[in-house]
Amino acid sequence: MGGDIRGVTEMKTDKKFIIPLILLLFFLLIMGVIYYYNEQETYMLTPLPLFVPTALPSDVSIPQGESKTIAVGFSYNAVVREPDTVSFYLSSTIGEVPSFVHATFDPEVIKVRPGERFYSNLTLKIDPDAPIGEYYLSAAVKSSRFGPHDRYDGTRVCGDCGACFYLNVIGSKEREKIPLASRIK
């Protein structure tokens, strides 16, 4: 009648720990799947484009045979775990960049983090025999992480974006009409 009940008590105690242990392992499995999914899918913080222009003049006037430096700025809107490497280049929304326009960015390649604003100095040099006129160009940036048609959750993520401006090539006689303050480089 006075039997040993220690074995029964120990078994009940073990069962109390098994259920929380299974729940903990299940929770860790779910967290691992979520972490893996987030590593595989880089997504947008907002429905804005990947790059948003923050600094660029709407039009630039440069006399034939001269050059001018302007600031180009963008903000980076993707949420990524690692910095993205972004490269600057000059493009044209209509056709190709005219051969008499020579562009140099400083810096040309830069690493950016989510939400960061970044800038580059764009130097435009015009050939002396360039035709006078107005040209529609774009100071553009390209992501090394995103392609031009990457998508997440139905939102288009464009990894190649630009800020457009008008380039006015003027003659040397017209240069005198430009105020002295704007001619200083």
mmCIF file of C-alpha atoms in Angstrom, residues 35-184:
data_model
loop_
_atom_site.group_PDB
_atom_site.id
_atom_site.type_symbol
_atom_site.label_atom_id
_atom_site.label_comp_id
_atom_site.label_asym_id
_atom_site.label_seq_id
_atom_site.Cartn_x
_atom_site.Cartn_y
_atom_site.Cartn_z
ATOM 1 C CA TYR A 35 15.184 35.474 -41.261
ATOM 2 C CA TYR A 36 16.030 33.388 -44.343
ATOM 3 C CA TYR A 37 13.189 34.990 -46.309
ATOM 4 C CA ASN A 38 14.343 38.500 -45.350
ATOM 5 C CA GLU A 39 17.878 37.675 -46.429
ATOM 6 C CA GLN A 40 16.612 36.491 -49.829
ATOM 7 C CA GLU A 41 14.095 39.268 -50.462
ATOM 8 C CA THR A 42 15.307 42.848 -50.339
ATOM 9 C CA TYR A 43 12.280 45.087 -50.199
ATOM 10 C CA MET A 44 11.243 48.711 -50.418
ATOM 11 C CA LEU A 45 10.745 50.918 -47.377
ATOM 12 C CA THR A 46 8.211 53.050 -49.253
ATOM 13 C CA PRO A 47 6.527 52.942 -52.674
ATOM 14 C CA LEU A 48 8.901 55.718 -53.808
ATOM 15 C CA PRO A 49 11.475 54.980 -56.494
ATOM 16 C CA LEU A 50 14.717 53.438 -55.292
ATOM 17 C CA PHE A 51 16.579 56.713 -55.898
ATOM 18 C CA VAL A 52 14.938 60.111 -55.377
ATOM 19 C CA PRO A 53 16.740 63.233 -56.696
ATOM 20 C CA THR A 54 17.474 65.748 -53.940
ATOM 21 C CA ALA A 55 19.881 68.203 -55.597
ATOM 22 C CA LEU A 56 20.215 69.162 -59.260
ATOM 23 C CA PRO A 57 19.669 72.426 -61.147
ATOM 24 C CA SER A 58 16.814 72.388 -63.665
ATOM 25 C CA ASP A 59 18.969 73.951 -66.380
ATOM 26 C CA VAL A 60 22.690 74.558 -66.887
ATOM 27 C CA SER A 61 24.194 77.075 -69.330
ATOM 28 C CA ILE A 62 27.752 76.460 -70.523
ATOM 29 C CA PRO A 63 29.601 78.400 -73.255
ATOM 30 C CA GLN A 64 31.334 76.526 -76.083
ATOM 31 C CA GLY A 65 34.780 75.219 -75.102
ATOM 32 C CA GLU A 66 34.233 75.672 -71.373
ATOM 33 C CA SER A 67 33.223 73.524 -68.421
ATOM 34 C CA LYS A 68 31.046 73.807 -65.332
ATOM 35 C CA THR A 69 30.687 71.748 -62.135
ATOM 36 C CA ILE A 70 27.297 71.141 -60.538
ATOM 37 C CA ALA A 71 26.216 69.115 -57.504
ATOM 38 C CA VAL A 72 24.054 66.033 -58.057
ATOM 39 C CA GLY A 73 22.261 64.457 -55.098
ATOM 40 C CA PHE A 74 19.949 61.515 -54.455
ATOM 41 C CA SER A 75 18.451 59.694 -51.487
ATOM 42 C CA TYR A 76 18.469 55.889 -51.264
ATOM 43 C CA ASN A 77 15.130 54.341 -50.237
ATOM 44 C CA ALA A 78 15.729 50.585 -50.133
ATOM 45 C CA VAL A 79 15.944 48.598 -46.914
ATOM 46 C CA VAL A 80 18.965 46.347 -47.235
ATOM 47 C CA ARG A 81 21.232 44.686 -44.705
ATOM 48 C CA GLU A 82 24.445 45.598 -46.523
ATOM 49 C CA PRO A 83 25.453 48.920 -48.146
ATOM 50 C CA ASP A 84 24.724 49.207 -51.857
ATOM 51 C CA THR A 85 27.377 50.345 -54.325
ATOM 52 C CA VAL A 86 26.020 53.077 -56.583
ATOM 53 C CA SER A 87 27.654 54.415 -59.744
ATOM 54 C CA PHE A 88 26.961 57.766 -61.441
ATOM 55 C CA TYR A 89 26.789 58.331 -65.190
ATOM 56 C CA LEU A 90 25.370 60.820 -67.708
ATOM 57 C CA SER A 91 22.523 59.724 -69.962
ATOM 58 C CA SER A 92 19.911 61.217 -72.226
ATOM 59 C CA THR A 93 16.187 60.560 -72.113
ATOM 60 C CA ILE A 94 15.966 61.258 -75.858
ATOM 61 C CA GLY A 95 18.571 59.335 -77.842
ATOM 62 C CA GLU A 96 22.199 59.366 -76.779
ATOM 63 C CA VAL A 97 24.382 61.884 -74.978
ATOM 64 C CA PRO A 98 25.881 64.263 -77.598
ATOM 65 C CA SER A 99 29.526 63.439 -78.403
ATOM 66 C CA PHE A 100 30.622 67.031 -77.675
ATOM 67 C CA VAL A 101 29.514 66.746 -74.007
ATOM 68 C CA HIS A 102 32.101 65.170 -71.695
ATOM 69 C CA ALA A 103 31.009 64.279 -68.163
ATOM 70 C CA THR A 104 33.107 63.481 -65.103
ATOM 71 C CA PHE A 105 31.653 62.544 -61.709
ATOM 72 C CA ASP A 106 33.580 62.945 -58.458
ATOM 73 C CA PRO A 107 33.108 60.465 -56.869
ATOM 74 C CA GLU A 108 31.955 58.151 -59.652
ATOM 75 C CA VAL A 109 31.200 55.171 -57.366
ATOM 76 C CA ILE A 110 29.947 55.423 -53.783
ATOM 77 C CA LYS A 111 28.612 53.089 -51.066
ATOM 78 C CA VAL A 112 25.254 54.077 -49.560
ATOM 79 C CA ARG A 113 23.096 52.889 -46.666
ATOM 80 C CA PRO A 114 19.264 52.855 -46.372
ATOM 81 C CA GLY A 115 17.736 56.321 -46.149
ATOM 82 C CA GLU A 116 21.078 58.001 -46.796
ATOM 83 C CA ARG A 117 21.491 61.062 -49.024
ATOM 84 C CA PHE A 118 24.537 61.017 -51.258
ATOM 85 C CA TYR A 119 26.130 63.508 -53.627
ATOM 86 C CA SER A 120 28.603 63.774 -56.469
ATOM 87 C CA ASN A 121 30.147 66.688 -58.342
ATOM 88 C CA LEU A 122 29.338 66.521 -62.039
ATOM 89 C CA THR A 123 31.759 68.398 -64.313
ATOM 90 C CA LEU A 124 30.411 69.025 -67.824
ATOM 91 C CA LYS A 125 32.967 70.027 -70.470
ATOM 92 C CA ILE A 126 31.751 71.263 -73.850
ATOM 93 C CA ASP A 127 33.819 71.022 -77.044
ATOM 94 C CA PRO A 128 34.703 74.387 -78.702
ATOM 95 C CA ASP A 129 32.885 73.416 -81.914
ATOM 96 C CA ALA A 130 29.718 72.210 -80.144
ATOM 97 C CA PRO A 131 26.479 73.316 -81.822
ATOM 98 C CA ILE A 132 24.586 75.977 -79.901
ATOM 99 C CA GLY A 133 21.295 74.706 -78.561
ATOM 100 C CA GLU A 134 19.375 73.084 -75.718
ATOM 101 C CA TYR A 135 19.836 69.408 -74.819
ATOM 102 C CA TYR A 136 17.807 67.287 -72.407
ATOM 103 C CA LEU A 137 20.168 65.177 -70.277
ATOM 104 C CA SER A 138 19.989 63.111 -67.120
ATOM 105 C CA ALA A 139 22.445 62.709 -64.248
ATOM 106 C CA ALA A 140 21.800 59.068 -63.466
ATOM 107 C CA VAL A 141 22.700 56.515 -60.810
ATOM 108 C CA LYS A 142 22.784 52.746 -61.057
ATOM 109 C CA SER A 143 22.535 50.234 -58.216
ATOM 110 C CA SER A 144 24.846 47.217 -58.099
ATOM 111 C CA ARG A 145 22.237 45.326 -56.056
ATOM 112 C CA PHE A 146 19.023 45.978 -58.007
ATOM 113 C CA GLY A 147 18.274 45.455 -61.663
ATOM 114 C CA PRO A 148 15.967 47.770 -63.632
ATOM 115 C CA HIS A 149 12.963 45.444 -63.190
ATOM 116 C CA ASP A 150 13.323 43.926 -59.713
ATOM 117 C CA ARG A 151 9.989 43.657 -57.926
ATOM 118 C CA TYR A 152 8.741 43.115 -54.414
ATOM 119 C CA ASP A 153 5.090 42.838 -53.459
ATOM 120 C CA GLY A 154 3.944 44.277 -56.788
ATOM 121 C CA THR A 155 6.003 47.461 -56.426
ATOM 122 C CA ARG A 156 8.452 48.223 -59.219
ATOM 123 C CA VAL A 157 11.959 48.764 -57.960
ATOM 124 C CA CYS A 158 14.072 50.566 -60.532
ATOM 125 C CA GLY A 159 17.779 50.208 -59.880
ATOM 126 C CA ASP A 160 18.640 52.669 -62.631
ATOM 127 C CA CYS A 161 17.271 56.175 -62.100
ATOM 128 C CA GLY A 162 18.138 59.702 -63.183
ATOM 129 C CA ALA A 163 17.450 63.371 -62.563
ATOM 130 C CA CYS A 164 16.791 65.312 -65.762
ATOM 131 C CA PHE A 165 18.027 68.793 -66.607
ATOM 132 C CA TYR A 166 18.416 71.053 -69.637
ATOM 133 C CA LEU A 167 21.919 71.759 -70.900
ATOM 134 C CA ASN A 168 22.109 75.062 -72.774
ATOM 135 C CA VAL A 169 25.188 75.325 -74.966
ATOM 136 C CA ILE A 170 25.738 79.000 -75.670
ATOM 137 C CA GLY A 171 28.220 80.865 -77.872
ATOM 138 C CA SER A 172 31.180 82.841 -76.526
ATOM 139 C CA LYS A 173 29.436 86.160 -77.376
ATOM 140 C CA GLU A 174 26.433 85.147 -75.296
ATOM 141 C CA ARG A 175 28.800 84.426 -72.416
ATOM 142 C CA GLU A 176 29.148 88.133 -71.758
ATOM 143 C CA LYS A 177 25.390 88.361 -71.110
ATOM 144 C CA ILE A 178 25.664 85.927 -68.190
ATOM 145 C CA PRO A 179 26.173 87.708 -64.831
ATOM 146 C CA LEU A 180 29.755 87.534 -63.562
ATOM 147 C CA ALA A 181 28.742 85.742 -60.345
ATOM 148 C CA SER A 182 27.391 82.744 -62.292
ATOM 149 C CA ARG A 183 30.514 82.581 -64.501
ATOM 150 C CA ILE A 184 32.847 81.986 -61.551
#
